[in-house]
């Protein structure tokens, strides 16, 4: 019975595999699919009779259509034999005995008699394997990252260690499909009906990438904030998706060799949130105050403060109170208001020094001529 079944299987398989077929992308693929087998059309609107062909044999003369944004990997007995990166229609040709067909100009003897004999020796099934796989050359979205607790890095902007909890996503691109398949894709995904998806929670390879990205976040933040070309500004992280992606990609490459060993690269990032620890938040508040008081805005704030001080001094201590405000104004004028540097102030009880300060305030428009005259009279004891 075994021999009869083998003969039946061999002859039936040979006849079914003589038909040319039409291979294309399977229906219902997720947008994040990275690698999947090309599938024969079989039937289309009730037409087509090639529904019994072998799943691991591609008949000579069959057509494979490569869509935009995808590459085509060709396999023969488990080995990669070719790669197509340009979209279009291609015809399958192979020297393998199992692929030969009377419809592809391979004659009658070899496709029918020799194939039947070879398959009979393997129990009625083909003794070879051909396969075609599509690989995405697009940016693959929705690859998430996130930390459950604070990560810490040495920050060039704050000049100290910084801690934060962060989460976001990145786009991933397969830049070397052959390297990707040879070194990273598990064998289970190199068969019909399987889809390699980086966002699949059951994909152990994808889970490994997630862990490696999380492990690279601290070095990536450090690379970004310590790069003078990016302004050393921690506050730009969420605005600069390309810049931070470069830092994250460099950190991943340095730690795990994604590009050189696996043919993968991070293209863009989107940081959804960064929650800094308490110490970092206080440091950022201090920096914000310093930024607000720098330059022309700082001069405006200082002048407003001095004017308020003069008003309060006038209400509480009259002209005498204005002398103290004037001294403060003189000191801030050299630094905060960017005034020319003046010699060190003489002793506070020196009437000449008091008059100098009062004159400075008069020149700045902080006091009136009458105020100056009153201060002058008091300083000289008149």
Coordinates of C-alpha atoms in Angstrom, one line a residue:
X1 CA 0.0 0.0 0.0
X2 CA 2.9 2.3 0.7
X3 CA 4.2 2.0 -2.7
X4 CA 0.8 2.5 -4.3
X5 CA 0.2 5.6 -2.2
X6 CA 3.7 7.0 -3.1
X7 CA 3.0 6.5 -6.8
X8 CA -0.4 8.2 -6.5
X9 CA 1.1 11.1 -4.5
X10 CA 4.0 11.5 -6.9
X11 CA 2.0 11.5 -10.1
X12 CA -0.8 13.7 -8.6
X13 CA 1.7 16.2 -7.3
X14 CA 3.7 16.4 -10.5
X15 CA 0.5 17.0 -12.5
X16 CA -0.7 19.7 -10.1
X17 CA 2.7 21.4 -10.1
X18 CA 2.8 21.7 -13.8
X19 CA 0.5 24.7 -13.7
X20 CA 2.0 28.1 -13.7
X21 CA 0.9 30.3 -10.9
X22 CA 0.5 33.9 -9.9
X23 CA 2.2 34.9 -6.5
X24 CA 1.4 38.1 -4.7
X25 CA 1.1 39.6 -1.2
X26 CA -1.3 37.8 1.1
X27 CA -4.5 39.6 2.1
X28 CA -5.2 41.1 5.5
X29 CA -1.6 42.0 6.4
X30 CA -1.0 44.4 9.4
X31 CA 0.8 47.6 8.6
X32 CA 3.6 46.5 10.9
X33 CA 4.3 43.2 9.0
X34 CA 8.0 42.9 8.2
X35 CA 8.4 39.5 6.5
X36 CA 6.0 37.0 5.0
X37 CA 5.7 34.4 2.3
X38 CA 4.4 35.1 -1.2
X39 CA 1.2 33.2 -1.7
X40 CA -0.2 31.7 -4.9
X41 CA -3.4 33.3 -6.1
X42 CA -5.0 29.9 -6.7
X43 CA -8.4 31.1 -7.7
X44 CA -9.7 34.6 -8.6
X45 CA -13.4 35.3 -8.9
X46 CA -14.0 31.6 -9.4
X47 CA -11.4 31.3 -12.1
X48 CA -8.2 29.3 -11.8
X49 CA -7.7 25.5 -11.2
X50 CA -4.3 25.3 -9.6
X51 CA -5.5 24.6 -6.0
X52 CA -3.6 21.4 -5.4
X53 CA 0.0 22.5 -6.0
X54 CA 2.8 21.7 -3.5
X55 CA 3.2 24.5 -0.9
X56 CA 7.0 24.4 -1.2
X57 CA 7.4 24.3 -5.0
X58 CA 7.2 27.3 -7.4
X59 CA 6.7 26.2 -11.0
X60 CA 8.8 27.6 -13.7
X61 CA 7.0 30.3 -15.6
X62 CA 5.1 31.4 -12.5
X63 CA 4.8 35.2 -12.1
X64 CA 5.6 37.0 -8.9
X65 CA 4.4 40.6 -8.5
X66 CA 6.5 42.8 -6.1
X67 CA 4.6 45.8 -4.8
X68 CA 6.0 49.2 -4.1
X69 CA 7.9 49.4 -0.8
X70 CA 8.7 45.7 -0.7
X71 CA 11.7 43.5 -1.6
X72 CA 11.6 39.8 -2.7
X73 CA 13.8 37.1 -1.2
X74 CA 14.2 33.9 -3.2
X75 CA 15.0 30.6 -1.4
X76 CA 16.2 27.2 -2.8
X77 CA 16.4 24.4 -0.3
X78 CA 16.7 26.8 2.6
X79 CA 19.4 29.0 1.2
X80 CA 18.9 32.6 -0.1
X81 CA 19.5 32.5 -3.8
X82 CA 18.4 36.0 -4.9
X83 CA 16.9 39.3 -3.9
X84 CA 14.8 41.8 -5.8
X85 CA 14.4 45.4 -4.6
X86 CA 12.5 46.9 -7.5
X87 CA 8.7 46.7 -7.8
X88 CA 7.2 45.0 -10.8
X89 CA 6.3 41.5 -12.2
X90 CA 9.0 38.8 -12.3
X91 CA 9.0 35.3 -13.8
X92 CA 10.3 32.4 -11.7
X93 CA 13.0 30.2 -13.3
X94 CA 14.9 27.4 -11.5
X95 CA 17.1 24.6 -12.6
X96 CA 15.7 22.4 -9.9
X97 CA 13.9 19.4 -11.3
X98 CA 10.8 20.0 -9.1
X99 CA 10.2 23.4 -10.6
X100 CA 10.3 22.3 -14.3
X101 CA 7.0 22.4 -16.2
X102 CA 5.7 21.4 -19.6
X103 CA 4.0 24.8 -19.7
X104 CA 7.3 26.6 -19.3
X105 CA 9.1 25.0 -22.2
X106 CA 11.0 22.4 -20.1
X107 CA 9.9 19.5 -22.3
X108 CA 7.8 16.5 -21.4
X109 CA 10.2 13.8 -20.1
X110 CA 11.9 15.8 -17.4
X111 CA 8.8 17.5 -15.9
X112 CA 6.6 14.4 -15.9
X113 CA 8.7 11.2 -15.9
X114 CA 11.8 12.3 -14.0
X115 CA 9.9 14.4 -11.5
X116 CA 7.5 11.5 -10.8
X117 CA 10.5 9.1 -10.1
X118 CA 12.3 11.6 -7.9
X119 CA 9.1 12.3 -5.9
X120 CA 8.4 8.6 -5.6
X121 CA 11.7 8.1 -3.8
X122 CA 10.6 10.7 -1.2
X123 CA 7.3 9.0 -0.5
X124 CA 5.4 11.0 -3.2
X125 CA 6.4 14.5 -2.1
X126 CA 8.9 16.8 -3.7
X127 CA 12.6 16.3 -2.8
X128 CA 13.3 20.0 -3.0
X129 CA 12.0 23.3 -1.7
X130 CA 11.5 26.7 -3.3
X131 CA 10.1 29.7 -1.6
X132 CA 9.6 33.4 -2.1
X133 CA 9.3 35.9 0.7
X134 CA 8.3 39.5 0.7
X135 CA 10.3 41.8 3.1
X136 CA 9.1 45.3 3.9
X137 CA 11.5 48.1 2.9
X138 CA 9.2 50.8 4.5
X139 CA 9.4 52.4 7.9
X140 CA 7.6 50.1 10.2
X141 CA 5.5 52.1 12.8
X142 CA 4.2 51.6 16.3
X143 CA 7.3 50.1 17.9
X144 CA 6.8 51.0 21.6
X145 CA 9.3 51.7 24.3
X146 CA 8.9 52.6 28.0
X147 CA 10.5 52.4 31.4
X148 CA 8.8 51.3 34.6
X149 CA 11.2 53.1 36.9
X150 CA 13.6 56.0 36.5
X151 CA 16.6 55.7 34.2
X152 CA 19.7 57.9 35.0
X153 CA 22.3 59.6 32.7
X154 CA 24.9 62.2 33.0
X155 CA 23.4 65.3 31.4
X156 CA 25.5 67.9 29.6
X157 CA 22.9 70.6 29.8
X158 CA 22.3 70.5 33.6
X159 CA 25.9 69.3 34.2
X160 CA 24.8 66.6 36.6
X161 CA 23.0 63.2 36.8
X162 CA 19.4 63.3 35.6
X163 CA 16.6 60.8 36.2
X164 CA 13.3 60.3 34.4
X165 CA 10.6 57.8 33.5
X166 CA 9.8 57.9 29.8
X167 CA 7.7 56.3 27.1
X168 CA 7.2 56.7 23.4
X169 CA 7.5 54.9 20.0
X170 CA 9.9 54.6 17.1
X171 CA 9.8 53.6 13.4
X172 CA 12.1 50.8 12.4
X173 CA 13.5 50.0 8.9
X174 CA 15.1 46.9 7.5
X175 CA 18.2 48.3 5.8
X176 CA 19.7 44.9 4.9
X177 CA 17.1 42.2 4.3
X178 CA 19.6 39.4 3.7
X179 CA 21.4 40.1 6.9
X180 CA 18.1 40.5 8.7
X181 CA 16.8 37.0 7.6
X182 CA 20.1 35.2 8.1
X183 CA 21.0 36.5 11.5
X184 CA 17.8 37.4 13.2
X185 CA 14.5 35.9 11.9
X186 CA 13.7 32.6 13.7
X187 CA 13.1 29.6 11.4
X188 CA 9.4 29.4 12.4
X189 CA 8.7 32.5 10.3
X190 CA 10.4 31.2 7.2
X191 CA 7.4 29.1 6.2
X192 CA 4.1 29.8 4.4
X193 CA 1.3 31.4 6.6
X194 CA 3.7 33.0 9.1
X195 CA 4.1 36.7 9.5
X196 CA 7.1 38.3 11.2
X197 CA 5.7 41.4 13.0
X198 CA 7.8 43.6 15.3
X199 CA 4.8 44.6 17.3
X200 CA 3.6 41.0 17.9
X201 CA 3.7 40.3 21.7
X202 CA 4.2 36.6 21.0
X203 CA 7.2 37.2 18.8
X204 CA 10.2 36.5 21.1
X205 CA 12.6 38.2 18.6
X206 CA 10.5 41.4 18.7
X207 CA 10.4 41.3 22.5
X208 CA 14.2 41.1 22.6
X209 CA 14.4 44.3 20.5
X210 CA 12.1 46.1 23.0
X211 CA 14.3 45.1 25.9
X212 CA 17.4 46.3 24.0
X213 CA 15.8 49.7 23.2
X214 CA 14.9 50.2 26.8
X215 CA 18.5 49.3 27.8
X216 CA 19.7 51.9 25.3
X217 CA 17.6 54.8 26.5
X218 CA 19.9 56.2 29.1
X219 CA 23.0 56.2 26.8
X220 CA 20.8 57.8 24.1
X221 CA 19.7 60.6 26.4
X222 CA 23.3 61.1 27.4
X223 CA 24.5 61.2 23.7
X224 CA 21.8 63.7 22.8
X225 CA 22.3 66.2 25.7
X226 CA 26.1 66.0 25.5
X227 CA 26.1 66.8 21.8
X228 CA 27.0 70.5 21.2
X229 CA 25.5 70.2 17.7
X230 CA 22.0 69.6 19.3
X231 CA 22.4 72.6 21.6
X232 CA 22.8 70.4 24.8
X233 CA 19.2 71.1 25.7
X234 CA 17.3 68.4 27.5
X235 CA 14.1 70.4 26.8
X236 CA 14.4 69.8 23.0
X237 CA 14.1 66.0 23.3
X238 CA 10.4 65.9 22.6
X239 CA 10.6 68.4 19.7
X240 CA 13.5 66.8 17.8
X241 CA 12.3 63.4 16.6
X242 CA 15.0 62.9 14.0
X243 CA 17.8 64.1 16.3
X244 CA 16.9 61.9 19.2
X245 CA 16.4 59.0 16.8
X246 CA 20.0 59.4 15.6
X247 CA 21.2 59.3 19.2
X248 CA 19.0 56.3 20.0
X249 CA 20.1 54.4 16.9
X250 CA 23.7 55.1 17.8
X251 CA 23.2 53.9 21.3
X252 CA 21.5 50.7 20.1
X253 CA 24.2 50.1 17.5
X254 CA 27.0 50.6 20.1
X255 CA 25.4 48.2 22.5
X256 CA 23.7 45.6 20.3
X257 CA 24.9 46.1 16.7
X258 CA 21.5 46.3 15.1
X259 CA 22.6 47.6 11.8
X260 CA 25.9 45.7 11.4
X261 CA 24.6 42.3 12.7
X262 CA 20.9 42.4 12.0
X263 CA 20.3 44.9 9.2
X264 CA 18.0 47.1 11.3
X265 CA 17.9 50.8 12.0
X266 CA 15.8 53.2 14.0
X267 CA 14.5 56.1 11.7
X268 CA 12.3 58.4 13.8
X269 CA 11.1 58.6 17.4
X270 CA 8.1 60.1 19.2
X271 CA 8.6 60.7 22.9
X272 CA 5.1 60.7 24.4
X273 CA 6.1 61.7 27.9
X274 CA 9.2 62.3 30.1
X275 CA 8.5 62.4 33.9
X276 CA 11.6 63.7 35.6
X277 CA 12.4 62.9 39.2
X278 CA 12.1 65.5 42.0
X279 CA 15.7 66.6 41.9
X280 CA 15.7 67.1 38.1
X281 CA 12.5 69.1 38.3
X282 CA 14.0 71.5 40.7
X283 CA 17.1 71.9 38.6
X284 CA 14.9 72.6 35.5
X285 CA 13.0 75.3 37.5
X286 CA 16.2 77.0 38.4
X287 CA 17.4 76.9 34.7
X288 CA 14.0 78.3 33.6
X289 CA 14.4 81.2 36.1
X290 CA 17.9 81.9 34.8
X291 CA 16.7 81.9 31.2
X292 CA 13.9 84.3 32.0
X293 CA 16.3 86.8 33.7
X294 CA 18.9 86.7 30.9
X295 CA 19.4 89.3 28.2
X296 CA 16.9 92.1 27.4
X297 CA 14.1 90.4 29.3
X298 CA 16.2 90.3 32.4
X299 CA 16.9 94.1 32.2
X300 CA 13.2 94.7 31.9
X301 CA 12.4 92.5 34.9
X302 CA 15.2 94.2 36.9
X303 CA 14.0 97.7 36.0
X304 CA 10.5 96.8 37.0
X305 CA 11.7 95.4 40.3
X306 CA 13.8 98.6 41.0
X307 CA 10.8 100.8 40.2
X308 CA 8.7 98.8 42.6
X309 CA 11.4 99.1 45.2
X310 CA 11.6 102.9 44.8
X311 CA 7.9 103.2 45.2
X312 CA 8.0 101.1 48.4
X313 CA 11.0 103.1 49.7
X314 CA 9.2 106.3 49.0
X315 CA 6.2 105.2 50.9
X316 CA 8.2 103.8 53.9
X317 CA 11.3 105.9 54.2
X318 CA 11.1 108.9 51.9
X319 CA 14.3 110.1 50.3
X320 CA 16.5 108.1 52.7
X321 CA 15.0 104.9 51.5
X322 CA 15.7 105.9 48.0
X323 CA 19.4 105.9 48.7
X324 CA 19.4 102.2 49.6
X325 CA 17.5 101.4 46.4
X326 CA 19.9 103.4 44.4
X327 CA 22.9 101.5 45.8
X328 CA 21.2 98.2 44.9
X329 CA 20.5 99.5 41.4
X330 CA 24.1 100.4 41.0
X331 CA 25.2 97.0 41.9
X332 CA 22.7 95.2 39.6
X333 CA 23.5 97.6 36.8
X334 CA 26.9 96.2 36.4
X335 CA 25.7 92.6 36.1
X336 CA 21.9 92.1 35.5
X337 CA 21.4 95.3 33.4
X338 CA 24.7 95.0 31.5
X339 CA 26.0 98.5 32.5
X340 CA 29.7 99.3 32.2
X341 CA 31.7 98.2 35.1
X342 CA 32.3 100.9 37.7
X343 CA 34.9 101.2 40.4
X344 CA 34.2 99.6 43.8
X345 CA 31.7 101.7 45.8
X346 CA 33.2 103.7 48.7
X347 CA 32.0 103.3 52.3
X348 CA 28.2 103.7 52.8
X349 CA 28.6 106.7 55.2
X350 CA 30.7 108.7 52.7
X351 CA 28.5 111.7 51.5
X352 CA 30.4 111.8 48.2
X353 CA 29.4 108.1 47.6
X354 CA 25.8 108.9 48.5
X355 CA 25.7 111.8 46.0
X356 CA 27.3 109.6 43.3
X357 CA 24.6 106.9 43.8
X358 CA 21.9 109.5 43.8
X359 CA 23.3 111.1 40.6
X360 CA 23.3 107.6 38.9
X361 CA 19.7 107.1 39.9
X362 CA 18.8 110.6 38.5
X363 CA 20.6 109.8 35.2
X364 CA 18.7 106.5 34.9
X365 CA 15.4 108.3 35.4
X366 CA 14.7 106.4 38.6
X367 CA 14.3 109.6 40.6
X368 CA 13.2 113.1 39.9
X369 CA 15.3 116.3 40.2
X370 CA 13.5 117.2 43.3
X371 CA 14.3 113.8 44.8
X372 CA 18.0 114.3 43.9
X373 CA 18.0 117.7 45.5
X374 CA 16.5 116.4 48.7
X375 CA 19.1 113.6 48.9
X376 CA 21.9 116.0 48.2
X377 CA 20.8 118.3 51.0
X378 CA 20.5 115.4 53.5
X379 CA 23.9 114.0 52.5
X380 CA 25.6 117.4 53.0
X381 CA 23.7 118.1 56.2
X382 CA 22.0 121.2 54.8

